[in-house]
Each structure stands twice: as structure tokens, then as C-alpha cells.
mmCIF file of C-alpha atoms in Angstrom:
data_model
loop_
_atom_site.group_PDB
_atom_site.id
_atom_site.type_symbol
_atom_site.label_atom_id
_atom_site.label_comp_id
_atom_site.label_asym_id
_atom_site.label_seq_id
_atom_site.Cartn_x
_atom_site.Cartn_y
_atom_site.Cartn_z
ATOM 1 C CA MET K 1 112.393 40.336 9.035
ATOM 2 C CA GLU K 2 109.959 39.514 6.240
ATOM 3 C CA LEU K 3 107.961 42.313 4.656
ATOM 4 C CA SER K 4 104.639 40.925 5.933
ATOM 5 C CA ASP K 5 105.947 40.996 9.524
ATOM 6 C CA GLU K 6 107.421 44.450 9.042
ATOM 7 C CA LEU K 7 104.083 45.792 7.783
ATOM 8 C CA LYS K 8 102.265 44.429 10.852
ATOM 9 C CA THR K 9 104.568 46.329 13.210
ATOM 10 C CA ALA K 10 105.121 49.426 11.055
ATOM 11 C CA ALA K 11 104.666 52.893 12.538
ATOM 12 C CA TRP K 12 101.692 54.015 10.429
ATOM 13 C CA ARG K 13 100.892 57.723 10.431
ATOM 14 C CA LYS K 14 98.573 60.089 8.620
ATOM 15 C CA ALA K 15 98.424 63.801 7.987
ATOM 16 C CA THR K 16 97.138 65.994 10.782
ATOM 17 C CA LYS K 17 94.673 67.529 8.304
ATOM 18 C CA SER K 18 92.928 64.163 8.081
ATOM 19 C CA ALA K 19 90.983 65.106 11.201
ATOM 20 C CA SER K 20 88.855 67.432 9.061
ATOM 21 C CA ASN K 21 87.952 64.404 6.910
ATOM 22 C CA GLN K 22 86.644 62.255 9.805
ATOM 23 C CA GLY K 23 90.157 60.777 10.001
ATOM 24 C CA ASN K 24 89.827 58.983 6.662
ATOM 25 C CA CYS K 25 92.922 59.289 4.556
ATOM 26 C CA LEU K 26 96.066 57.664 3.313
ATOM 27 C CA GLU K 27 98.498 56.386 5.932
ATOM 28 C CA VAL K 28 102.227 55.978 5.364
ATOM 29 C CA ALA K 29 104.926 54.044 7.179
ATOM 30 C CA PRO K 30 108.693 54.008 6.769
ATOM 31 C CA LEU K 31 110.052 50.523 6.019
ATOM 32 C CA SER K 32 113.489 48.967 5.779
ATOM 33 C CA GLY K 33 115.633 49.755 2.781
ATOM 34 C CA GLY K 34 114.059 53.196 2.445
ATOM 35 C CA ARG K 35 110.766 51.747 1.221
ATOM 36 C CA VAL K 36 107.449 53.313 2.179
ATOM 37 C CA GLY K 37 104.175 51.533 2.882
ATOM 38 C CA LEU K 38 100.863 53.163 1.895
ATOM 39 C CA ARG K 39 97.401 52.105 3.045
ATOM 40 C CA ASP K 40 93.842 53.365 3.267
ATOM 41 C CA SER K 41 92.968 54.294 6.842
ATOM 42 C CA GLU K 42 89.406 53.078 6.217
ATOM 43 C CA ALA K 43 90.657 49.573 5.361
ATOM 44 C CA PRO K 44 93.886 48.907 7.288
ATOM 45 C CA GLU K 45 93.274 45.154 7.067
ATOM 46 C CA LYS K 46 93.851 45.232 3.296
ATOM 47 C CA ALA K 47 97.335 44.721 1.915
ATOM 48 C CA PRO K 48 99.244 47.986 1.720
ATOM 49 C CA PHE K 49 101.059 49.248 -1.344
ATOM 50 C CA VAL K 50 104.851 49.389 -0.961
ATOM 51 C CA VAL K 51 107.062 51.713 -3.014
ATOM 52 C CA SER K 52 110.802 52.273 -3.222
ATOM 53 C CA ALA K 53 112.480 55.311 -1.737
ATOM 54 C CA SER K 54 113.001 56.846 -5.181
ATOM 55 C CA VAL K 55 109.316 56.466 -6.100
ATOM 56 C CA TRP K 56 108.236 58.016 -2.791
ATOM 57 C CA ASP K 57 110.700 60.889 -3.194
ATOM 58 C CA ALA K 58 109.408 61.592 -6.715
ATOM 59 C CA PHE K 59 105.813 61.592 -5.468
ATOM 60 C CA VAL K 60 106.539 63.952 -2.568
ATOM 61 C CA ASP K 61 108.487 66.268 -4.865
ATOM 62 C CA GLY K 62 105.605 66.339 -7.348
ATOM 63 C CA ALA K 63 103.069 66.984 -4.592
ATOM 64 C CA LYS K 64 105.113 69.904 -3.267
ATOM 65 C CA LYS K 65 105.245 71.362 -6.782
ATOM 66 C CA GLY K 66 101.462 71.039 -7.187
ATOM 67 C CA GLU K 67 101.657 68.424 -9.953
ATOM 68 C CA PHE K 68 98.682 66.518 -8.525
ATOM 69 C CA ASP K 69 96.449 69.471 -7.739
ATOM 70 C CA PHE K 70 92.947 69.327 -9.175
#
């Protein structure tokens, strides 16, 4: 399956806390090969950003450690 087809049928999900933000947030979807798709829930028609499993894992690890806190 080509990436463009996979993105169309991907199981997009967003954080449950997005409800407090009128549902606007970042959505993620698991893809083949461990990749992860990212898109803006306000503009799902725009091309999503796709990262490798190692990039996603590094991001999640950093977020858990508070590296992106403002």
C-alpha cells in the first residue's frame, strides 16, 4: 500500500484532553513500518507530517520528561 493510501485510511486519534480546547489539537495515527502520522485536527485535508518510529519515540520521551514545557 502506498503512503498516500495508508494516510487516507489511517486510524487518526487525538488526546482526550482536546475536548477542553473545542476539539482542536494534533492528531496522530500509527502507520506501517512503525512510522507515525501527525496532522492538525483543524485542517485534516492538508498533508500530514510523517516521522519514523525513532523520532516519535524521542518526542514522546522528551514530552514525558517535560522537555517541551513552557
